[in-house]
Amino acid sequence: EDQVTQSPEALRLQEGESSSLNCSYTVSGLRGLFWYRQDPGKGPEFLFTLYSAGEEKEKERLKATLTKKESFLHITAPKPEDSATYLCAVEVRGSTLGRLYFGRGTQLTVWP
Amino acid sequence: EAQVTQNPRYLITVTGKKLTVTCSQNMNHEYMSWYRQDPGLGLRQIYYSMNVEVTDKGDVPEGYKVSRKEKRNFPLILESPSPNQTSLYFCASSLRGGADGYTFGSGTRLTVV
């Protein structure tokens, strides 16, 4: 069965303390891996799409990377406004486009 | 403004009373999808649609129906709601599926008593 696992479940960082979030996947074939950010009480907001091992994408303090079995979301010198839940999702090769599998998310808190 | 609009935002209903949650997008997107989000379980896909009249089941389709008669609308129907369908529901749309990223609505918090 396809599965997406995110770790840690929760992460507390001091402002400026860099760290990484992990998303590991066990799927039969990856079409794409996606990162989203979700603020409390709101819908998820799209951040990145990654397609193949070795690919990297950056946006402000966030950098997403992909290997054959996992993806990392690196947060460099985070600020309190980076506090949110970060969600990872995959689209599986061989399944219909639009069929997504989400992980349970990492709740990030950045304190001043 | 490009957006996905869900209605209502909050709904309290009784077991067995049919209800519809509406979803509309103004971006001419092909793909639309419904999710439910529960504490500790994350986002789970209920149904998704690749185009008008084309829909398919996600992780948890039992107890739900959808229809896609027009490109912009994708309503979620609960024919006979039960308390285990109490949840936060999100509608989302995308031009090309996951690759473009989905735009999510603001959510509908449903309570079934």
PDB file of C-alpha atoms in Angstrom:
ATOM      1  CA  GLU A   1       0.000   0.000   0.000  1.00  0.00           C
ATOM      2  CA  ASP A   2       1.309   3.450  -0.859  1.00  0.00           C
ATOM      3  CA  GLN A   3       2.355   5.497   2.113  1.00  0.00           C
ATOM      4  CA  VAL A   4       3.686   8.935   2.940  1.00  0.00           C
ATOM      5  CA  THR A   5       5.295   9.512   6.346  1.00  0.00           C
ATOM      6  CA  GLN A   6       6.378  12.869   7.715  1.00  0.00           C
ATOM      7  CA  SER A   7       8.713  13.482  10.632  1.00  0.00           C
ATOM      8  CA  PRO A   8       8.899  14.891  13.138  1.00  0.00           C
ATOM      9  CA  GLU A   9       5.235  15.402  13.989  1.00  0.00           C
ATOM     10  CA  ALA A  10       6.089  18.667  15.709  1.00  0.00           C
ATOM     11  CA  LEU A  11       9.174  20.852  15.745  1.00  0.00           C
ATOM     12  CA  ARG A  12       9.975  23.894  17.842  1.00  0.00           C
ATOM     13  CA  LEU A  13      12.791  26.154  16.711  1.00  0.00           C
ATOM     14  CA  GLN A  14      14.207  29.377  17.977  1.00  0.00           C
ATOM     15  CA  GLU A  15      14.260  32.175  15.444  1.00  0.00           C
ATOM     16  CA  GLY A  16      17.357  31.755  13.287  1.00  0.00           C
ATOM     17  CA  GLU A  17      17.835  28.068  14.152  1.00  0.00           C
ATOM     18  CA  SER A  18      17.927  26.161  10.855  1.00  0.00           C
ATOM     19  CA  SER A  19      16.502  22.650  10.553  1.00  0.00           C
ATOM     20  CA  SER A  20      14.928  20.132   8.188  1.00  0.00           C
ATOM     21  CA  LEU A  21      11.586  18.386   7.876  1.00  0.00           C
ATOM     22  CA  ASN A  22      11.416  14.925   6.392  1.00  0.00           C
ATOM     23  CA  CYS A  23       8.911  13.255   4.066  1.00  0.00           C
ATOM     24  CA  SER A  24       9.531   9.613   3.224  1.00  0.00           C
ATOM     25  CA  TYR A  25       7.420   7.733   0.724  1.00  0.00           C
ATOM     26  CA  THR A  26       6.917   4.111  -0.177  1.00  0.00           C
ATOM     27  CA  VAL A  27       5.145   4.134  -3.516  1.00  0.00           C
ATOM     28  CA  SER A  28       5.385   1.930  -6.555  1.00  0.00           C
ATOM     29  CA  GLY A  29       6.562   4.822  -8.743  1.00  0.00           C
ATOM     30  CA  LEU A  30       6.682   8.539  -8.096  1.00  0.00           C
ATOM     31  CA  ARG A  31       5.139  10.949 -10.570  1.00  0.00           C
ATOM     32  CA  GLY A  32       5.608  14.001  -8.359  1.00  0.00           C
ATOM     33  CA  LEU A  33       6.100  15.101  -4.751  1.00  0.00           C
ATOM     34  CA  PHE A  34       4.523  18.283  -3.460  1.00  0.00           C
ATOM     35  CA  TRP A  35       4.993  20.472  -0.407  1.00  0.00           C
ATOM     36  CA  TYR A  36       2.245  22.608   1.077  1.00  0.00           C
ATOM     37  CA  ARG A  37       2.053  25.016   3.980  1.00  0.00           C
ATOM     38  CA  GLN A  38      -1.086  25.221   6.117  1.00  0.00           C
ATOM     39  CA  ASP A  39      -1.867  27.965   8.613  1.00  0.00           C
ATOM     40  CA  PRO A  40      -4.406  27.307  11.394  1.00  0.00           C
ATOM     41  CA  GLY A  41      -7.984  27.475  10.145  1.00  0.00           C
ATOM     42  CA  LYS A  42      -6.968  27.858   6.498  1.00  0.00           C
ATOM     43  CA  GLY A  43      -6.601  25.671   3.458  1.00  0.00           C
ATOM     44  CA  PRO A  44      -3.147  24.415   2.438  1.00  0.00           C
ATOM     45  CA  GLU A  45      -1.019  26.668   0.248  1.00  0.00           C
ATOM     46  CA  PHE A  46       1.133  25.163  -2.488  1.00  0.00           C
ATOM     47  CA  LEU A  47       4.904  25.573  -2.142  1.00  0.00           C
ATOM     48  CA  PHE A  48       6.856  23.210  -4.439  1.00  0.00           C
ATOM     49  CA  THR A  49       6.704  20.345  -6.912  1.00  0.00           C
ATOM     50  CA  LEU A  50       9.638  17.915  -7.243  1.00  0.00           C
ATOM     51  CA  TYR A  51       9.814  15.245  -9.923  1.00  0.00           C
ATOM     52  CA  SER A  52      13.122  13.403  -9.837  1.00  0.00           C
ATOM     53  CA  ALA A  53      15.921  12.482  -7.461  1.00  0.00           C
ATOM     54  CA  GLY A  54      18.455  15.271  -7.140  1.00  0.00           C
ATOM     55  CA  GLU A  55      15.991  18.022  -7.895  1.00  0.00           C
ATOM     56  CA  GLU A  56      15.914  21.095  -5.638  1.00  0.00           C
ATOM     57  CA  LYS A  57      13.530  24.034  -5.374  1.00  0.00           C
ATOM     58  CA  GLU A  58      13.905  27.199  -3.299  1.00  0.00           C
ATOM     59  CA  LYS A  59      11.612  29.904  -2.065  1.00  0.00           C
ATOM     60  CA  GLU A  60      12.825  32.503   0.417  1.00  0.00           C
ATOM     61  CA  ARG A  61      14.021  30.565   3.500  1.00  0.00           C
ATOM     62  CA  LEU A  62      12.684  27.227   2.248  1.00  0.00           C
ATOM     63  CA  LYS A  63      14.528  24.694   0.127  1.00  0.00           C
ATOM     64  CA  ALA A  64      13.047  21.361  -0.903  1.00  0.00           C
ATOM     65  CA  THR A  65      15.135  18.416  -2.057  1.00  0.00           C
ATOM     66  CA  LEU A  66      14.267  14.963  -3.343  1.00  0.00           C
ATOM     67  CA  THR A  67      15.971  11.564  -3.211  1.00  0.00           C
ATOM     68  CA  LYS A  68      14.653   8.210  -4.390  1.00  0.00           C
ATOM     69  CA  LYS A  69      12.945   7.524  -1.079  1.00  0.00           C
ATOM     70  CA  GLU A  70      12.446  10.834   0.683  1.00  0.00           C
ATOM     71  CA  SER A  71      12.228  14.574   0.485  1.00  0.00           C
ATOM     72  CA  PHE A  72      13.546  17.213   2.842  1.00  0.00           C
ATOM     73  CA  LEU A  73      12.237  20.689   3.454  1.00  0.00           C
ATOM     74  CA  HIS A  74      15.143  22.742   4.764  1.00  0.00           C
ATOM     75  CA  ILE A  75      14.326  25.906   6.644  1.00  0.00           C
ATOM     76  CA  THR A  76      17.197  28.347   6.910  1.00  0.00           C
ATOM     77  CA  ALA A  77      17.189  30.995   9.640  1.00  0.00           C
ATOM     78  CA  PRO A  78      13.457  30.659  10.275  1.00  0.00           C
ATOM     79  CA  LYS A  79      11.273  33.510  11.471  1.00  0.00           C
ATOM     80  CA  PRO A  80       8.118  33.343  13.595  1.00  0.00           C
ATOM     81  CA  GLU A  81       6.013  33.863  10.458  1.00  0.00           C
ATOM     82  CA  ASP A  82       7.278  30.498   9.187  1.00  0.00           C
ATOM     83  CA  SER A  83       5.248  28.822  11.930  1.00  0.00           C
ATOM     84  CA  ALA A  84       2.699  26.551  10.240  1.00  0.00           C
ATOM     85  CA  THR A  85       1.984  22.933   9.452  1.00  0.00           C
ATOM     86  CA  TYR A  86       3.960  21.672   6.468  1.00  0.00           C
ATOM     87  CA  LEU A  87       2.351  18.944   4.403  1.00  0.00           C
ATOM     88  CA  CYS A  88       3.895  16.590   1.915  1.00  0.00           C
ATOM     89  CA  ALA A  89       1.913  14.803  -0.821  1.00  0.00           C
ATOM     90  CA  VAL A  90       2.715  12.434  -3.671  1.00  0.00           C
ATOM     91  CA  GLU A  91       1.183  11.593  -6.996  1.00  0.00           C
ATOM     92  CA  VAL A  92       1.861   7.991  -7.998  1.00  0.00           C
ATOM     93  CA  ARG A  93       2.855   6.849 -11.466  1.00  0.00           C
ATOM     94  CA  GLY A  94       0.219   4.560 -12.916  1.00  0.00           C
ATOM     95  CA  SER A  95      -2.616   6.150 -10.983  1.00  0.00           C
ATOM     96  CA  THR A  96      -4.941   8.790 -12.342  1.00  0.00           C
ATOM     97  CA  LEU A  97      -3.700  12.370 -12.417  1.00  0.00           C
ATOM     98  CA  GLY A  98      -5.179  14.168  -9.459  1.00  0.00           C
ATOM     99  CA  ARG A  99      -5.014  11.214  -7.098  1.00  0.00           C
ATOM    100  CA  LEU A 100      -2.913  12.545  -4.220  1.00  0.00           C
ATOM    101  CA  TYR A 101      -1.667  10.929  -1.008  1.00  0.00           C
ATOM    102  CA  PHE A 102      -0.870  13.302   1.859  1.00  0.00           C
ATOM    103  CA  GLY A 103       1.299  12.778   4.895  1.00  0.00           C
ATOM    104  CA  ARG A 104       0.048  13.844   8.311  1.00  0.00           C
ATOM    105  CA  GLY A 105       2.191  16.940   8.405  1.00  0.00           C
ATOM    106  CA  THR A 106       4.871  18.529  10.587  1.00  0.00           C
ATOM    107  CA  GLN A 107       3.708  21.326  12.873  1.00  0.00           C
ATOM    108  CA  LEU A 108       6.483  23.906  13.013  1.00  0.00           C
ATOM    109  CA  THR A 109       6.650  26.557  15.711  1.00  0.00           C
ATOM    110  CA  VAL A 110       9.309  29.257  15.541  1.00  0.00           C
ATOM    111  CA  TRP A 111       9.654  31.355  18.652  1.00  0.00           C
ATOM    112  CA  PRO A 112      11.418  34.719  18.904  1.00  0.00           C
TER     113      PRO A 112
ATOM    114  CA  GLU B   1      -9.308  37.250  -7.790  1.00  0.00           C
ATOM    115  CA  ALA B   2      -8.485  33.609  -8.531  1.00  0.00           C
ATOM    116  CA  GLN B   3     -10.065  31.490  -5.855  1.00  0.00           C
ATOM    117  CA  VAL B   4     -11.910  28.385  -4.751  1.00  0.00           C
ATOM    118  CA  THR B   5     -15.124  29.198  -2.905  1.00  0.00           C
ATOM    119  CA  GLN B   6     -16.752  26.763  -0.541  1.00  0.00           C
ATOM    120  CA  ASN B   7     -20.087  27.184   1.165  1.00  0.00           C
ATOM    121  CA  PRO B   8     -21.061  27.066   3.905  1.00  0.00           C
ATOM    122  CA  ARG B   9     -18.032  27.735   6.143  1.00  0.00           C
ATOM    123  CA  TYR B  10     -19.719  26.193   9.155  1.00  0.00           C
ATOM    124  CA  LEU B  11     -22.585  23.733   9.321  1.00  0.00           C
ATOM    125  CA  ILE B  12     -24.237  21.861  12.171  1.00  0.00           C
ATOM    126  CA  THR B  13     -26.754  19.244  11.121  1.00  0.00           C
ATOM    127  CA  VAL B  14     -28.528  16.173  12.426  1.00  0.00           C
ATOM    128  CA  THR B  15     -27.927  12.557  11.532  1.00  0.00           C
ATOM    129  CA  GLY B  16     -29.659  11.512   8.340  1.00  0.00           C
ATOM    130  CA  LYS B  17     -30.497  14.953   6.963  1.00  0.00           C
ATOM    131  CA  LYS B  18     -29.146  15.243   3.438  1.00  0.00           C
ATOM    132  CA  LEU B  19     -26.787  18.114   2.804  1.00  0.00           C
ATOM    133  CA  THR B  20     -24.663  19.584   0.031  1.00  0.00           C
ATOM    134  CA  VAL B  21     -21.439  21.513   0.369  1.00  0.00           C
ATOM    135  CA  THR B  22     -20.812  23.642  -2.692  1.00  0.00           C
ATOM    136  CA  CYS B  23     -17.461  24.322  -4.314  1.00  0.00           C
ATOM    137  CA  SER B  24     -16.790  26.703  -7.168  1.00  0.00           C
ATOM    138  CA  GLN B  25     -13.571  27.838  -8.873  1.00  0.00           C
ATOM    139  CA  ASN B  26     -13.039  30.751 -11.263  1.00  0.00           C
ATOM    140  CA  MET B  27      -9.716  29.654 -12.793  1.00  0.00           C
ATOM    141  CA  ASN B  28     -10.983  27.313 -15.529  1.00  0.00           C
ATOM    142  CA  HIS B  29      -9.200  24.432 -13.812  1.00  0.00           C
ATOM    143  CA  GLU B  30      -9.590  20.880 -15.116  1.00  0.00           C
ATOM    144  CA  TYR B  31      -8.944  19.090 -11.826  1.00  0.00           C
ATOM    145  CA  MET B  32     -10.994  19.381  -8.674  1.00  0.00           C
ATOM    146  CA  SER B  33     -10.895  17.423  -5.460  1.00  0.00           C
ATOM    147  CA  TRP B  34     -12.495  17.031  -2.049  1.00  0.00           C
ATOM    148  CA  TYR B  35     -10.605  16.274   1.166  1.00  0.00           C
ATOM    149  CA  ARG B  36     -11.454  15.798   4.777  1.00  0.00           C
ATOM    150  CA  GLN B  37      -9.026  16.699   7.547  1.00  0.00           C
ATOM    151  CA  ASP B  38      -9.192  15.097  10.952  1.00  0.00           C
ATOM    152  CA  PRO B  39      -6.812  15.510  13.917  1.00  0.00           C
ATOM    153  CA  GLY B  40      -4.057  12.923  13.779  1.00  0.00           C
ATOM    154  CA  LEU B  41      -5.154  11.615  10.373  1.00  0.00           C
ATOM    155  CA  GLY B  42      -4.154  14.466   8.108  1.00  0.00           C
ATOM    156  CA  LEU B  43      -5.747  15.222   4.752  1.00  0.00           C
ATOM    157  CA  ARG B  44      -7.566  12.341   3.113  1.00  0.00           C
ATOM    158  CA  GLN B  45      -8.930  12.512  -0.389  1.00  0.00           C
ATOM    159  CA  ILE B  46     -12.640  11.743  -0.751  1.00  0.00           C
ATOM    160  CA  TYR B  47     -13.289  12.151  -4.470  1.00  0.00           C
ATOM    161  CA  TYR B  48     -11.550  13.857  -7.329  1.00  0.00           C
ATOM    162  CA  SER B  49     -12.475  14.908 -10.846  1.00  0.00           C
ATOM    163  CA  MET B  50     -10.328  15.179 -13.958  1.00  0.00           C
ATOM    164  CA  ASN B  51     -12.929  17.031 -16.024  1.00  0.00           C
ATOM    165  CA  VAL B  52     -16.653  17.440 -16.566  1.00  0.00           C
ATOM    166  CA  GLU B  53     -18.498  14.157 -15.945  1.00  0.00           C
ATOM    167  CA  VAL B  54     -15.247  12.377 -14.947  1.00  0.00           C
ATOM    168  CA  THR B  55     -14.828  11.539 -11.260  1.00  0.00           C
ATOM    169  CA  ASP B  56     -13.048   8.894  -9.227  1.00  0.00           C
ATOM    170  CA  LYS B  57     -12.790   7.682  -5.648  1.00  0.00           C
ATOM    171  CA  GLY B  58     -10.076   8.705  -3.240  1.00  0.00           C
ATOM    172  CA  ASP B  59      -9.151   7.263   0.138  1.00  0.00           C
ATOM    173  CA  VAL B  60     -12.491   7.620   1.916  1.00  0.00           C
ATOM    174  CA  PRO B  61     -15.438   7.828  -0.528  1.00  0.00           C
ATOM    175  CA  GLU B  62     -17.973   5.902   1.583  1.00  0.00           C
ATOM    176  CA  GLY B  63     -20.978   8.014   2.530  1.00  0.00           C
ATOM    177  CA  TYR B  64     -20.233  10.761  -0.003  1.00  0.00           C
ATOM    178  CA  LYS B  65     -21.319  11.572  -3.541  1.00  0.00           C
ATOM    179  CA  VAL B  66     -20.032  14.120  -6.021  1.00  0.00           C
ATOM    180  CA  SER B  67     -20.995  15.410  -9.426  1.00  0.00           C
ATOM    181  CA  ARG B  68     -19.193  17.493 -12.041  1.00  0.00           C
ATOM    182  CA  LYS B  69     -21.796  18.780 -14.461  1.00  0.00           C
ATOM    183  CA  GLU B  70     -19.965  22.053 -15.092  1.00  0.00           C
ATOM    184  CA  LYS B  71     -16.254  22.745 -15.103  1.00  0.00           C
ATOM    185  CA  ARG B  72     -16.386  25.349 -12.353  1.00  0.00           C
ATOM    186  CA  ASN B  73     -18.547  23.483  -9.808  1.00  0.00           C
ATOM    187  CA  PHE B  74     -17.891  20.335  -7.802  1.00  0.00           C
ATOM    188  CA  PRO B  75     -20.451  19.843  -5.020  1.00  0.00           C
ATOM    189  CA  LEU B  76     -20.036  17.304  -2.230  1.00  0.00           C
ATOM    190  CA  ILE B  77     -23.233  15.521  -1.218  1.00  0.00           C
ATOM    191  CA  LEU B  78     -23.854  13.673   2.013  1.00  0.00           C
ATOM    192  CA  GLU B  79     -27.056  11.706   1.450  1.00  0.00           C
ATOM    193  CA  SER B  80     -27.422  10.528   5.048  1.00  0.00           C
ATOM    194  CA  PRO B  81     -24.795  12.168   7.262  1.00  0.00           C
ATOM    195  CA  SER B  82     -23.544  10.363  10.341  1.00  0.00           C
ATOM    196  CA  PRO B  83     -21.512  11.636  13.327  1.00  0.00           C
ATOM    197  CA  ASN B  84     -18.320  10.031  11.960  1.00  0.00           C
ATOM    198  CA  GLN B  85     -18.514  12.490   9.062  1.00  0.00           C
ATOM    199  CA  THR B  86     -17.937  15.373  11.463  1.00  0.00           C
ATOM    200  CA  SER B  87     -14.791  16.915  10.049  1.00  0.00           C
ATOM    201  CA  LEU B  88     -13.130  19.844   8.297  1.00  0.00           C
ATOM    202  CA  TYR B  89     -13.668  19.628   4.549  1.00  0.00           C
ATOM    203  CA  PHE B  90     -11.585  21.240   1.823  1.00  0.00           C
ATOM    204  CA  CYS B  91     -12.239  21.620  -1.866  1.00  0.00           C
ATOM    205  CA  ALA B  92      -9.284  22.198  -4.192  1.00  0.00           C
ATOM    206  CA  SER B  93      -8.655  22.783  -7.888  1.00  0.00           C
ATOM    207  CA  SER B  94      -5.689  22.609 -10.250  1.00  0.00           C
ATOM    208  CA  LEU B  95      -5.022  23.233 -13.927  1.00  0.00           C
ATOM    209  CA  ARG B  96      -2.973  20.072 -14.552  1.00  0.00           C
ATOM    210  CA  GLY B  97      -3.273  17.966 -11.433  1.00  0.00           C
ATOM    211  CA  GLY B  98      -0.611  17.836  -8.753  1.00  0.00           C
ATOM    212  CA  ALA B  99       2.173  19.339 -10.847  1.00  0.00           C
ATOM    213  CA  ASP B 100       0.765  22.870 -10.827  1.00  0.00           C
ATOM    214  CA  GLY B 101      -0.211  22.676  -7.224  1.00  0.00           C
ATOM    215  CA  TYR B 102      -3.750  22.789  -5.990  1.00  0.00           C
ATOM    216  CA  THR B 103      -5.556  25.927  -4.862  1.00  0.00           C
ATOM    217  CA  PHE B 104      -7.571  25.139  -1.768  1.00  0.00           C
ATOM    218  CA  GLY B 105     -10.762  26.683  -0.488  1.00  0.00           C
ATOM    219  CA  SER B 106     -11.099  28.066   3.028  1.00  0.00           C
ATOM    220  CA  GLY B 107     -12.761  24.942   4.368  1.00  0.00           C
ATOM    221  CA  THR B 108     -16.156  23.845   5.672  1.00  0.00           C
ATOM    222  CA  ARG B 109     -16.397  22.750   9.274  1.00  0.00           C
ATOM    223  CA  LEU B 110     -19.189  20.187   9.482  1.00  0.00           C
ATOM    224  CA  THR B 111     -20.660  18.857  12.705  1.00  0.00           C
ATOM    225  CA  VAL B 112     -23.185  16.011  12.576  1.00  0.00           C
ATOM    226  CA  VAL B 113     -25.085  15.420  15.836  1.00  0.00           C
TER     227      VAL B 113
END
